[in-house]
PDB file of C-alpha atoms in Angstrom:
ATOM      1  CA  MET A   1      33.651-105.223  16.866  1.00  0.00           C
ATOM      2  CA  SER A   2      34.553-104.665  13.075  1.00  0.00           C
ATOM      3  CA  ALA A   3      32.706-102.895  10.769  1.00  0.00           C
ATOM      4  CA  ALA A   4      32.220-105.247   8.329  1.00  0.00           C
ATOM      5  CA  ALA A   5      31.978-108.146  11.168  1.00  0.00           C
ATOM      6  CA  ALA A   6      28.966-105.802  12.389  1.00  0.00           C
ATOM      7  CA  ALA A   7      28.073-105.070   8.611  1.00  0.00           C
ATOM      8  CA  ASP A   8      27.953-108.747   8.331  1.00  0.00           C
ATOM      9  CA  SER A   9      26.385-110.523  11.373  1.00  0.00           C
ATOM     10  CA  ARG A  10      22.791-111.474  12.053  1.00  0.00           C
ATOM     11  CA  PRO A  11      23.206-112.856  15.711  1.00  0.00           C
ATOM     12  CA  GLU A  12      19.532-111.767  16.275  1.00  0.00           C
ATOM     13  CA  PRO A  13      16.657-112.353  14.384  1.00  0.00           C
ATOM     14  CA  ALA A  14      16.156-109.210  12.289  1.00  0.00           C
ATOM     15  CA  PRO A  15      13.412-106.552  13.238  1.00  0.00           C
ATOM     16  CA  GLU A  16       9.598-107.889  13.038  1.00  0.00           C
ATOM     17  CA  PRO A  17       6.903-105.427  13.496  1.00  0.00           C
ATOM     18  CA  ALA A  18       4.813-105.350  17.059  1.00  0.00           C
ATOM     19  CA  PRO A  19       1.602-106.105  16.562  1.00  0.00           C
ATOM     20  CA  GLY A  20      -0.036-103.194  18.839  1.00  0.00           C
ATOM     21  CA  GLY A  21      -3.647-103.193  19.728  1.00  0.00           C
ATOM     22  CA  ALA A  22      -4.991-102.039  22.770  1.00  0.00           C
ATOM     23  CA  ALA A  23      -4.292-105.096  25.347  1.00  0.00           C
ATOM     24  CA  SER A  24      -0.720-104.615  23.649  1.00  0.00           C
ATOM     25  CA  ARG A  25       1.601-102.158  25.936  1.00  0.00           C
ATOM     26  CA  VAL A  26       3.219-101.091  21.706  1.00  0.00           C
ATOM     27  CA  ARG A  27       0.919 -98.367  20.702  1.00  0.00           C
ATOM     28  CA  ALA A  28       1.610 -96.003  17.838  1.00  0.00           C
ATOM     29  CA  PRO A  29       2.017 -91.872  19.745  1.00  0.00           C
ATOM     30  CA  ARG A  30      -1.257 -90.933  21.781  1.00  0.00           C
ATOM     31  CA  ARG A  31      -3.339 -87.865  19.969  1.00  0.00           C
ATOM     32  CA  GLY A  32      -1.923 -84.726  22.240  1.00  0.00           C
ATOM     33  CA  GLY A  33       1.740 -86.358  23.360  1.00  0.00           C
ATOM     34  CA  MET A  34       4.741 -85.477  23.759  1.00  0.00           C
ATOM     35  CA  ALA A  35       5.453 -86.471  20.562  1.00  0.00           C
ATOM     36  CA  TRP A  36       2.476 -85.335  18.116  1.00  0.00           C
ATOM     37  CA  ARG A  37       3.108 -82.353  19.616  1.00  0.00           C
ATOM     38  CA  HIS A  38       6.495 -81.894  18.958  1.00  0.00           C
ATOM     39  CA  PHE A  39       8.548 -84.498  16.311  1.00  0.00           C
ATOM     40  CA  GLY A  40       5.637 -82.802  13.134  1.00  0.00           C
ATOM     41  CA  ASP A  41       7.147 -79.483  13.802  1.00  0.00           C
ATOM     42  CA  THR A  42       7.814 -77.500  11.161  1.00  0.00           C
ATOM     43  CA  ARG A  43      11.126 -76.106  12.646  1.00  0.00           C
ATOM     44  CA  ALA A  44      12.241 -79.979  13.650  1.00  0.00           C
ATOM     45  CA  PHE A  45      11.895 -80.161   9.984  1.00  0.00           C
ATOM     46  CA  LEU A  46      14.818 -77.347   9.307  1.00  0.00           C
ATOM     47  CA  THR A  47      17.723 -80.425  10.818  1.00  0.00           C
ATOM     48  CA  SER A  48      16.106 -83.588   7.953  1.00  0.00           C
ATOM     49  CA  PRO A  49      18.671 -83.014   5.477  1.00  0.00           C
ATOM     50  CA  GLN A  50      21.021 -83.460   8.786  1.00  0.00           C
ATOM     51  CA  LEU A  51      19.576 -86.685  10.054  1.00  0.00           C
ATOM     52  CA  LEU A  52      20.175 -88.164   6.856  1.00  0.00           C
ATOM     53  CA  LEU A  53      23.826 -87.256   6.590  1.00  0.00           C
ATOM     54  CA  LEU A  54      24.339 -88.788   9.891  1.00  0.00           C
ATOM     55  CA  GLN A  55      22.398 -91.943   8.643  1.00  0.00           C
ATOM     56  CA  VAL A  56      23.675 -92.343   5.362  1.00  0.00           C
ATOM     57  CA  ALA A  57      27.515 -91.548   7.359  1.00  0.00           C
ATOM     58  CA  HIS A  58      26.323 -95.520   9.172  1.00  0.00           C
ATOM     59  CA  PRO A  59      28.450 -97.428   7.084  1.00  0.00           C
ATOM     60  CA  VAL A  60      25.255 -99.980   6.144  1.00  0.00           C
ATOM     61  CA  VAL A  61      23.037 -97.319   5.833  1.00  0.00           C
ATOM     62  CA  GLY A  62      25.636 -96.312   3.820  1.00  0.00           C
ATOM     63  CA  ALA A  63      25.945 -98.725   1.999  1.00  0.00           C
ATOM     64  CA  GLY A  64      21.888 -99.775   1.160  1.00  0.00           C
ATOM     65  CA  VAL A  65      21.607 -95.915  -0.411  1.00  0.00           C
ATOM     66  CA  GLU A  66      23.819 -95.782  -2.437  1.00  0.00           C
ATOM     67  CA  ASP A  67      22.978 -99.153  -3.867  1.00  0.00           C
ATOM     68  CA  HIS A  68      19.114 -98.905  -3.819  1.00  0.00           C
ATOM     69  CA  SER A  69      17.897 -95.270  -2.984  1.00  0.00           C
ATOM     70  CA  ASP A  70      16.319 -92.971  -6.054  1.00  0.00           C
ATOM     71  CA  PHE A  71      18.051 -90.459  -3.354  1.00  0.00           C
ATOM     72  CA  ARG A  72      19.934 -88.494  -6.165  1.00  0.00           C
ATOM     73  CA  ALA A  73      18.048 -88.915  -9.694  1.00  0.00           C
ATOM     74  CA  GLU A  74      14.767 -88.535  -7.658  1.00  0.00           C
ATOM     75  CA  PRO A  75      14.617 -86.265  -3.851  1.00  0.00           C
ATOM     76  CA  TRP A  76      12.187 -84.309  -3.535  1.00  0.00           C
ATOM     77  CA  GLN A  77      10.104 -86.904  -3.656  1.00  0.00           C
ATOM     78  CA  ARG A  78      12.319 -89.391  -2.232  1.00  0.00           C
ATOM     79  CA  LEU A  79      12.012 -86.491   0.575  1.00  0.00           C
ATOM     80  CA  PHE A  80       7.963 -86.379   0.139  1.00  0.00           C
ATOM     81  CA  ARG A  81       7.459 -90.171   0.822  1.00  0.00           C
ATOM     82  CA  THR A  82       9.604 -90.424   3.313  1.00  0.00           C
ATOM     83  CA  VAL A  83       7.952 -86.779   5.535  1.00  0.00           C
ATOM     84  CA  GLY A  84       5.103 -89.172   4.694  1.00  0.00           C
ATOM     85  CA  SER A  85       5.808 -92.304   6.551  1.00  0.00           C
ATOM     86  CA  LEU A  86       6.988 -91.237   9.054  1.00  0.00           C
ATOM     87  CA  GLY A  87       3.554 -88.837   9.250  1.00  0.00           C
ATOM     88  CA  ALA A  88       2.203 -92.221   8.264  1.00  0.00           C
ATOM     89  CA  VAL A  89       3.308 -94.192  12.157  1.00  0.00           C
ATOM     90  CA  ILE A  90       3.182 -90.538  14.771  1.00  0.00           C
ATOM     91  CA  TYR A  91      -0.154 -89.450  13.624  1.00  0.00           C
ATOM     92  CA  GLY A  92      -2.528 -91.802  11.319  1.00  0.00           C
ATOM     93  CA  GLY A  93      -2.982 -94.507  14.704  1.00  0.00           C
ATOM     94  CA  GLN A  94      -2.329 -97.721  15.853  1.00  0.00           C
ATOM     95  CA  SER A  95      -4.152 -99.885  12.638  1.00  0.00           C
ATOM     96  CA  ALA A  96      -1.550 -96.427   9.937  1.00  0.00           C
ATOM     97  CA  ALA A  97       1.252 -96.999  13.044  1.00  0.00           C
ATOM     98  CA  THR A  98       1.730-100.840  12.311  1.00  0.00           C
ATOM     99  CA  ALA A  99       0.240-101.597   8.245  1.00  0.00           C
ATOM    100  CA  GLU A 100       3.496 -97.973   7.647  1.00  0.00           C
ATOM    101  CA  ALA A 101       5.959-100.538   9.771  1.00  0.00           C
ATOM    102  CA  ARG A 102       5.138-103.861   7.789  1.00  0.00           C
ATOM    103  CA  ARG A 103       5.165-101.743   4.850  1.00  0.00           C
ATOM    104  CA  LEU A 104       9.127-100.919   5.515  1.00  0.00           C
ATOM    105  CA  LEU A 105       9.613-103.653   6.402  1.00  0.00           C
ATOM    106  CA  GLU A 106       9.215-105.315   3.686  1.00  0.00           C
ATOM    107  CA  VAL A 107      10.955-102.502   0.798  1.00  0.00           C
ATOM    108  CA  HIS A 108      14.393-103.118   2.853  1.00  0.00           C
ATOM    109  CA  ARG A 109      13.509-106.953   3.980  1.00  0.00           C
ATOM    110  CA  GLU A 110      15.938-106.972   0.445  1.00  0.00           C
ATOM    111  CA  MET A 111      18.084-104.404   0.318  1.00  0.00           C
ATOM    112  CA  LYS A 112      21.996-106.291   0.819  1.00  0.00           C
ATOM    113  CA  GLY A 113      24.821-106.597  -0.559  1.00  0.00           C
ATOM    114  CA  VAL A 114      28.674-105.999  -0.273  1.00  0.00           C
ATOM    115  CA  ASP A 115      29.955-102.426   0.315  1.00  0.00           C
ATOM    116  CA  ALA A 116      32.696-100.413  -1.416  1.00  0.00           C
ATOM    117  CA  GLN A 117      35.356-101.937   0.331  1.00  0.00           C
ATOM    118  CA  GLY A 118      34.408-105.628   0.373  1.00  0.00           C
ATOM    119  CA  ARG A 119      31.412-105.620   3.431  1.00  0.00           C
ATOM    120  CA  ARG A 120      28.420-107.897   3.372  1.00  0.00           C
ATOM    121  CA  TYR A 121      25.533-105.507   4.798  1.00  0.00           C
ATOM    122  CA  HIS A 122      21.921-105.789   5.506  1.00  0.00           C
ATOM    123  CA  ALA A 123      19.375-103.100   5.622  1.00  0.00           C
ATOM    124  CA  LEU A 124      17.114-104.937   8.916  1.00  0.00           C
ATOM    125  CA  HIS A 125      20.455-105.154  10.126  1.00  0.00           C
ATOM    126  CA  PRO A 126      19.425-103.955  14.232  1.00  0.00           C
ATOM    127  CA  GLU A 127      22.411-101.808  14.733  1.00  0.00           C
ATOM    128  CA  ALA A 128      21.632 -99.968  11.580  1.00  0.00           C
ATOM    129  CA  TYR A 129      17.619 -99.746  12.123  1.00  0.00           C
ATOM    130  CA  HIS A 130      17.806 -98.862  15.783  1.00  0.00           C
ATOM    131  CA  TRP A 131      20.609 -95.679  14.438  1.00  0.00           C
ATOM    132  CA  VAL A 132      18.078 -94.935  11.935  1.00  0.00           C
ATOM    133  CA  HIS A 133      15.263 -94.036  14.801  1.00  0.00           C
ATOM    134  CA  ALA A 134      17.256 -92.862  16.792  1.00  0.00           C
ATOM    135  CA  THR A 135      18.515 -90.022  14.341  1.00  0.00           C
ATOM    136  CA  LEU A 136      15.068 -89.684  14.006  1.00  0.00           C
ATOM    137  CA  VAL A 137      14.445 -89.851  18.081  1.00  0.00           C
ATOM    138  CA  ARG A 138      17.079 -86.763  18.256  1.00  0.00           C
ATOM    139  CA  GLY A 139      16.719 -84.210  15.779  1.00  0.00           C
ATOM    140  CA  PRO A 140      13.081 -82.942  16.780  1.00  0.00           C
ATOM    141  CA  VAL A 141      15.338 -82.816  20.566  1.00  0.00           C
ATOM    142  CA  ASP A 142      17.895 -80.872  19.575  1.00  0.00           C
ATOM    143  CA  ALA A 143      15.495 -78.378  16.637  1.00  0.00           C
ATOM    144  CA  LEU A 144      13.564 -76.954  19.181  1.00  0.00           C
ATOM    145  CA  ARG A 145      15.972 -76.296  21.518  1.00  0.00           C
ATOM    146  CA  LEU A 146      18.520 -74.397  18.450  1.00  0.00           C
ATOM    147  CA  PHE A 147      14.807 -72.345  17.193  1.00  0.00           C
ATOM    148  CA  GLY A 148      13.008 -72.387  20.258  1.00  0.00           C
ATOM    149  CA  LYS A 149      13.066 -72.335  23.724  1.00  0.00           C
ATOM    150  CA  GLY A 150      13.300 -76.262  23.936  1.00  0.00           C
ATOM    151  CA  MET A 151      11.630 -79.006  25.370  1.00  0.00           C
ATOM    152  CA  SER A 152      11.762 -79.761  29.704  1.00  0.00           C
ATOM    153  CA  GLN A 153      14.279 -82.020  31.199  1.00  0.00           C
ATOM    154  CA  ARG A 154      10.748 -83.671  32.080  1.00  0.00           C
ATOM    155  CA  GLN A 155       9.126 -83.119  28.602  1.00  0.00           C
ATOM    156  CA  VAL A 156      12.207 -84.903  26.448  1.00  0.00           C
ATOM    157  CA  GLU A 157      11.844 -88.192  28.809  1.00  0.00           C
ATOM    158  CA  GLU A 158       7.781 -88.075  27.895  1.00  0.00           C
ATOM    159  CA  TYR A 159       9.176 -87.207  24.501  1.00  0.00           C
ATOM    160  CA  TYR A 160      11.157 -90.489  24.852  1.00  0.00           C
ATOM    161  CA  ARG A 161       9.604 -92.968  26.109  1.00  0.00           C
ATOM    162  CA  GLU A 162       6.920 -91.814  23.418  1.00  0.00           C
ATOM    163  CA  MET A 163       9.195 -92.489  20.245  1.00  0.00           C
ATOM    164  CA  ARG A 164      11.041 -95.293  22.543  1.00  0.00           C
ATOM    165  CA  ASP A 165       7.100 -97.097  21.184  1.00  0.00           C
ATOM    166  CA  VAL A 166       7.201 -95.980  18.383  1.00  0.00           C
ATOM    167  CA  GLY A 167      11.231 -97.832  18.045  1.00  0.00           C
ATOM    168  CA  ARG A 168       8.936-101.106  19.149  1.00  0.00           C
ATOM    169  CA  VAL A 169       5.695-100.179  16.850  1.00  0.00           C
ATOM    170  CA  TRP A 170       8.630 -99.983  13.759  1.00  0.00           C
ATOM    171  CA  GLY A 171      10.044-103.694  14.591  1.00  0.00           C
ATOM    172  CA  LEU A 172      13.048-102.553  17.353  1.00  0.00           C
ATOM    173  CA  ARG A 173      13.469-104.974  20.059  1.00  0.00           C
ATOM    174  CA  GLU A 174      13.053-104.495  23.953  1.00  0.00           C
ATOM    175  CA  HIS A 175      17.120-104.819  23.937  1.00  0.00           C
ATOM    176  CA  HIS A 176      17.837-102.398  20.775  1.00  0.00           C
ATOM    177  CA  LEU A 177      15.575 -99.709  22.633  1.00  0.00           C
ATOM    178  CA  PRO A 178      17.763 -97.721  25.808  1.00  0.00           C
ATOM    179  CA  PRO A 179      15.958 -97.550  28.674  1.00  0.00           C
ATOM    180  CA  ASP A 180      16.069 -93.235  29.269  1.00  0.00           C
ATOM    181  CA  TRP A 181      17.220 -90.357  27.950  1.00  0.00           C
ATOM    182  CA  ALA A 182      20.446 -90.777  29.453  1.00  0.00           C
ATOM    183  CA  SER A 183      21.191 -93.490  28.712  1.00  0.00           C
ATOM    184  CA  PHE A 184      20.457 -93.266  24.519  1.00  0.00           C
ATOM    185  CA  CYS A 185      21.617 -89.868  24.668  1.00  0.00           C
ATOM    186  CA  ALA A 186      25.367 -92.008  25.428  1.00  0.00           C
ATOM    187  CA  TYR A 187      23.861 -94.549  22.774  1.00  0.00           C
ATOM    188  CA  TYR A 188      23.846 -91.450  20.933  1.00  0.00           C
ATOM    189  CA  ASP A 189      27.476 -90.660  21.323  1.00  0.00           C
ATOM    190  CA  ALA A 190      29.089 -93.898  21.160  1.00  0.00           C
ATOM    191  CA  MET A 191      27.181 -93.969  17.867  1.00  0.00           C
ATOM    192  CA  VAL A 192      29.017 -90.549  16.760  1.00  0.00           C
ATOM    193  CA  GLU A 193      32.367 -91.610  18.410  1.00  0.00           C
ATOM    194  CA  ASP A 194      32.532 -95.435  16.980  1.00  0.00           C
ATOM    195  CA  ARG A 195      30.215 -95.855  13.751  1.00  0.00           C
ATOM    196  CA  LEU A 196      29.898 -93.570  11.685  1.00  0.00           C
ATOM    197  CA  GLU A 197      32.259 -93.402   8.333  1.00  0.00           C
ATOM    198  CA  MET A 198      32.849 -90.492   5.305  1.00  0.00           C
ATOM    199  CA  ASN A 199      31.397 -92.587   2.292  1.00  0.00           C
ATOM    200  CA  PRO A 200      29.188 -91.829  -0.301  1.00  0.00           C
ATOM    201  CA  SER A 201      26.900 -91.317   0.193  1.00  0.00           C
ATOM    202  CA  VAL A 202      27.967 -88.579   3.128  1.00  0.00           C
ATOM    203  CA  ARG A 203      28.921 -86.921  -0.308  1.00  0.00           C
ATOM    204  CA  ASP A 204      26.026 -86.895  -2.353  1.00  0.00           C
ATOM    205  CA  VAL A 205      24.098 -85.662   0.160  1.00  0.00           C
ATOM    206  CA  LEU A 206      25.967 -83.142   0.794  1.00  0.00           C
ATOM    207  CA  ASP A 207      26.406 -82.452  -3.285  1.00  0.00           C
ATOM    208  CA  GLU A 208      22.631 -82.495  -2.819  1.00  0.00           C
ATOM    209  CA  LEU A 209      23.055 -79.892  -0.603  1.00  0.00           C
ATOM    210  CA  ALA A 210      25.386 -77.676  -1.961  1.00  0.00           C
ATOM    211  CA  ARG A 211      23.691 -77.654  -5.814  1.00  0.00           C
ATOM    212  CA  PRO A 212      20.024 -79.289  -4.631  1.00  0.00           C
ATOM    213  CA  GLN A 213      17.483 -79.586  -7.324  1.00  0.00           C
ATOM    214  CA  LYS A 214      14.196 -77.850  -8.855  1.00  0.00           C
ATOM    215  CA  PRO A 215      11.440 -79.612  -7.420  1.00  0.00           C
ATOM    216  CA  PRO A 216       9.792 -81.219 -10.584  1.00  0.00           C
ATOM    217  CA  VAL A 217       6.806 -78.717 -10.402  1.00  0.00           C
ATOM    218  CA  TRP A 218       5.735 -76.912 -13.291  1.00  0.00           C
ATOM    219  CA  TRP A 219       4.608 -73.759 -11.345  1.00  0.00           C
ATOM    220  CA  VAL A 220       8.198 -73.403  -9.913  1.00  0.00           C
ATOM    221  CA  PRO A 221       9.943 -71.236 -13.185  1.00  0.00           C
ATOM    222  CA  GLY A 222      13.797 -72.058 -12.927  1.00  0.00           C
ATOM    223  CA  PRO A 223      14.896 -68.823 -13.124  1.00  0.00           C
ATOM    224  CA  LEU A 224      13.021 -68.361 -10.158  1.00  0.00           C
ATOM    225  CA  TRP A 225      14.422 -70.878  -8.661  1.00  0.00           C
ATOM    226  CA  ARG A 226      18.145 -69.921  -9.338  1.00  0.00           C
ATOM    227  CA  PRO A 227      17.848 -67.793  -6.397  1.00  0.00           C
ATOM    228  CA  PHE A 228      16.261 -69.739  -3.419  1.00  0.00           C
ATOM    229  CA  ALA A 229      18.118 -72.594  -4.470  1.00  0.00           C
ATOM    230  CA  ALA A 230      21.300 -70.293  -3.652  1.00  0.00           C
ATOM    231  CA  LEU A 231      19.786 -69.465   0.006  1.00  0.00           C
ATOM    232  CA  ALA A 232      18.122 -72.820   0.602  1.00  0.00           C
ATOM    233  CA  ALA A 233      21.483 -73.778  -0.014  1.00  0.00           C
ATOM    234  CA  HIS A 234      22.996 -72.274   2.055  1.00  0.00           C
ATOM    235  CA  CYS A 235      21.139 -72.310   5.338  1.00  0.00           C
ATOM    236  CA  ALA A 236      20.539 -75.510   5.061  1.00  0.00           C
ATOM    237  CA  LEU A 237      24.108 -76.274   5.190  1.00  0.00           C
ATOM    238  CA  LEU A 238      24.759 -73.927   8.068  1.00  0.00           C
ATOM    239  CA  VAL A 239      21.840 -76.135  10.374  1.00  0.00           C
ATOM    240  CA  THR A 240      23.307 -79.499   9.033  1.00  0.00           C
ATOM    241  CA  VAL A 241      27.056 -78.615   9.099  1.00  0.00           C
ATOM    242  CA  GLY A 242      26.828 -77.333  12.814  1.00  0.00           C
ATOM    243  CA  LEU A 243      24.085 -79.527  14.265  1.00  0.00           C
ATOM    244  CA  LEU A 244      26.643 -81.789  13.407  1.00  0.00           C
ATOM    245  CA  PRO A 245      28.804 -83.422  17.207  1.00  0.00           C
ATOM    246  CA  PRO A 246      32.105 -81.629  16.241  1.00  0.00           C
ATOM    247  CA  VAL A 247      34.604 -85.140  15.880  1.00  0.00           C
ATOM    248  CA  LEU A 248      31.794 -86.196  13.089  1.00  0.00           C
ATOM    249  CA  ARG A 249      32.000 -83.139  11.495  1.00  0.00           C
ATOM    250  CA  ARG A 250      36.888 -83.288  11.760  1.00  0.00           C
ATOM    251  CA  ARG A 251      36.174 -86.626  10.694  1.00  0.00           C
ATOM    252  CA  LEU A 252      34.298 -86.058   7.396  1.00  0.00           C
ATOM    253  CA  GLY A 253      36.809 -83.750   6.971  1.00  0.00           C
ATOM    254  CA  LEU A 254      33.650 -80.264   7.164  1.00  0.00           C
ATOM    255  CA  THR A 255      35.064 -76.868   8.528  1.00  0.00           C
ATOM    256  CA  TRP A 256      33.097 -75.227  10.609  1.00  0.00           C
ATOM    257  CA  THR A 257      34.484 -71.606  12.263  1.00  0.00           C
ATOM    258  CA  ALA A 258      33.381 -69.141  14.529  1.00  0.00           C
ATOM    259  CA  ARG A 259      31.660 -66.752  11.313  1.00  0.00           C
ATOM    260  CA  GLN A 260      29.754 -69.419  10.411  1.00  0.00           C
ATOM    261  CA  GLN A 261      28.297 -70.257  14.094  1.00  0.00           C
ATOM    262  CA  ARG A 262      27.509 -66.722  14.750  1.00  0.00           C
ATOM    263  CA  ARG A 263      25.622 -66.803  11.031  1.00  0.00           C
ATOM    264  CA  LEU A 264      23.695 -70.346  12.295  1.00  0.00           C
ATOM    265  CA  ARG A 265      22.552 -68.124  15.620  1.00  0.00           C
ATOM    266  CA  ARG A 266      20.979 -64.879  13.496  1.00  0.00           C
ATOM    267  CA  PHE A 267      19.549 -67.881  11.862  1.00  0.00           C
ATOM    268  CA  ALA A 268      18.103 -68.812  14.406  1.00  0.00           C
ATOM    269  CA  ARG A 269      16.668 -66.101  15.837  1.00  0.00           C
ATOM    270  CA  LEU A 270      14.829 -65.593  12.654  1.00  0.00           C
ATOM    271  CA  VAL A 271      13.316 -68.000  13.147  1.00  0.00           C
ATOM    272  CA  ARG A 272      12.123 -67.823  16.177  1.00  0.00           C
ATOM    273  CA  CYS A 273      11.249 -64.426  15.978  1.00  0.00           C
ATOM    274  CA  LEU A 274       9.020 -65.576  12.707  1.00  0.00           C
ATOM    275  CA  MET A 275       7.504 -69.358  14.505  1.00  0.00           C
ATOM    276  CA  ALA A 276       6.592 -67.402  17.789  1.00  0.00           C
ATOM    277  CA  PRO A 277       2.744 -66.113  16.482  1.00  0.00           C
ATOM    278  CA  VAL A 278       2.896 -69.114  15.439  1.00  0.00           C
ATOM    279  CA  PRO A 279      -0.017 -71.324  17.109  1.00  0.00           C
ATOM    280  CA  PRO A 280       1.602 -75.001  17.880  1.00  0.00           C
ATOM    281  CA  PRO A 281      -1.419 -76.956  15.321  1.00  0.00           C
ATOM    282  CA  LEU A 282       0.157 -74.864  13.320  1.00  0.00           C
ATOM    283  CA  ARG A 283       3.384 -75.843  13.222  1.00  0.00           C
ATOM    284  CA  ILE A 284       2.695 -79.379  13.071  1.00  0.00           C
ATOM    285  CA  ALA A 285      -0.143 -78.806  10.146  1.00  0.00           C
ATOM    286  CA  PRO A 286       2.219 -79.390   7.201  1.00  0.00           C
ATOM    287  CA  ALA A 287       2.783 -83.045   8.972  1.00  0.00           C
ATOM    288  CA  MET A 288      -0.649 -84.353   9.533  1.00  0.00           C
ATOM    289  CA  PHE A 289      -1.095 -82.714   6.343  1.00  0.00           C
ATOM    290  CA  LEU A 290       1.584 -85.356   4.056  1.00  0.00           C
ATOM    291  CA  ALA A 291       0.944 -87.856   6.739  1.00  0.00           C
ATOM    292  CA  TYR A 292      -3.645 -87.784   5.658  1.00  0.00           C
ATOM    293  CA  TRP A 293      -1.970 -87.673   2.207  1.00  0.00           C
ATOM    294  CA  HIS A 294       0.352 -90.365   2.935  1.00  0.00           C
ATOM    295  CA  THR A 295      -3.138 -93.080   4.161  1.00  0.00           C
ATOM    296  CA  HIS A 296      -5.262 -91.702   1.775  1.00  0.00           C
ATOM    297  CA  ARG A 297      -3.173 -91.809  -1.518  1.00  0.00           C
ATOM    298  CA  PRO A 298      -5.267 -94.576  -3.957  1.00  0.00           C
ATOM    299  CA  GLY A 299      -3.528 -97.428  -3.429  1.00  0.00           C
ATOM    300  CA  THR A 300      -3.223 -97.588   0.784  1.00  0.00           C
ATOM    301  CA  ASP A 301      -5.453 -99.998   2.769  1.00  0.00           C
ATOM    302  CA  PRO A 302      -9.125 -98.750   3.203  1.00  0.00           C
ATOM    303  CA  ARG A 303      -8.588-100.189   7.126  1.00  0.00           C
ATOM    304  CA  THR A 304      -5.941 -97.345   7.827  1.00  0.00           C
ATOM    305  CA  ARG A 305      -8.349 -94.885   6.598  1.00  0.00           C
ATOM    306  CA  ARG A 306      -8.789 -93.646   9.325  1.00  0.00           C
ATOM    307  CA  PRO A 307      -9.597 -90.177  11.185  1.00  0.00           C
ATOM    308  CA  LEU A 308      -5.944 -88.829  12.055  1.00  0.00           C
ATOM    309  CA  GLY A 309      -4.546 -90.368  15.394  1.00  0.00           C
ATOM    310  CA  GLU A 310      -8.789 -92.555  15.550  1.00  0.00           C
ATOM    311  CA  SER A 311      -7.712 -95.810  15.626  1.00  0.00           C
ATOM    312  CA  TYR A 312      -5.084 -95.147  18.884  1.00  0.00           C
ATOM    313  CA  HIS A 313      -7.567 -97.331  20.953  1.00  0.00           C
ATOM    314  CA  ASP A 314      -8.337-100.536  19.027  1.00  0.00           C
TER     315      ASP A 314
END
């Protein structure tokens, strides 16, 4: 199927959130499970720019971000909203996860149009919606392999089963989701090979990584931010480009040298040394804090305001 046809056709209904609940097999991640323990790991946060780049390289996602997103104007606000939203699904329990899934679907329902190549798109096209989920599944696995010991094969399989349920909570249907990790990896590689492309949203992400804006907070003065931004940009680009599949790096025109590979290995060793003494619960504490804020901020549904994960057995 051509990219134009894939973006324009709607051969099946758009995603709709699964109901969840005790009688349903579609459940948010359980407290203490593999997804709970690893998805929000601080080390996985280091790969978030790469996940964004992978997502917008899909023609439907890239067109939607270009036409409907405030990413370039408010990159930090966008980042914290996204992390809070994901944290609510992983750590918020069943009620919060289902409510957030419905909110996301409503936000994306009217995101449609025609891209620069004349292809019609819709943000809820099942292929594009699944691809975003797939990048989020794969990201923590790659991050923990680079910045830690990685998960064992058994742990990866359990993690994938739980993240598969997250996809179902988000509204993906059973046949969208590969049945096991090996099938998922084959699907992921095929998407990278056949569907991802350079587009204006990819260029925007790369430009923002190269020259990150100062966070919109008064206590970070400009003179202090500039040298930190240069270091952060160097590390972010190193991780983002270094973790991209080689075929996609070439397609996007990004160079990668042996010297850069050595720098990435040194940076990974530094992160491993810094994170080794941090207890596992503290590694996910920032993600849980953002999840709590996302579910308890003014204007949220009081029915979702429970201790994190408590509503899993509702």
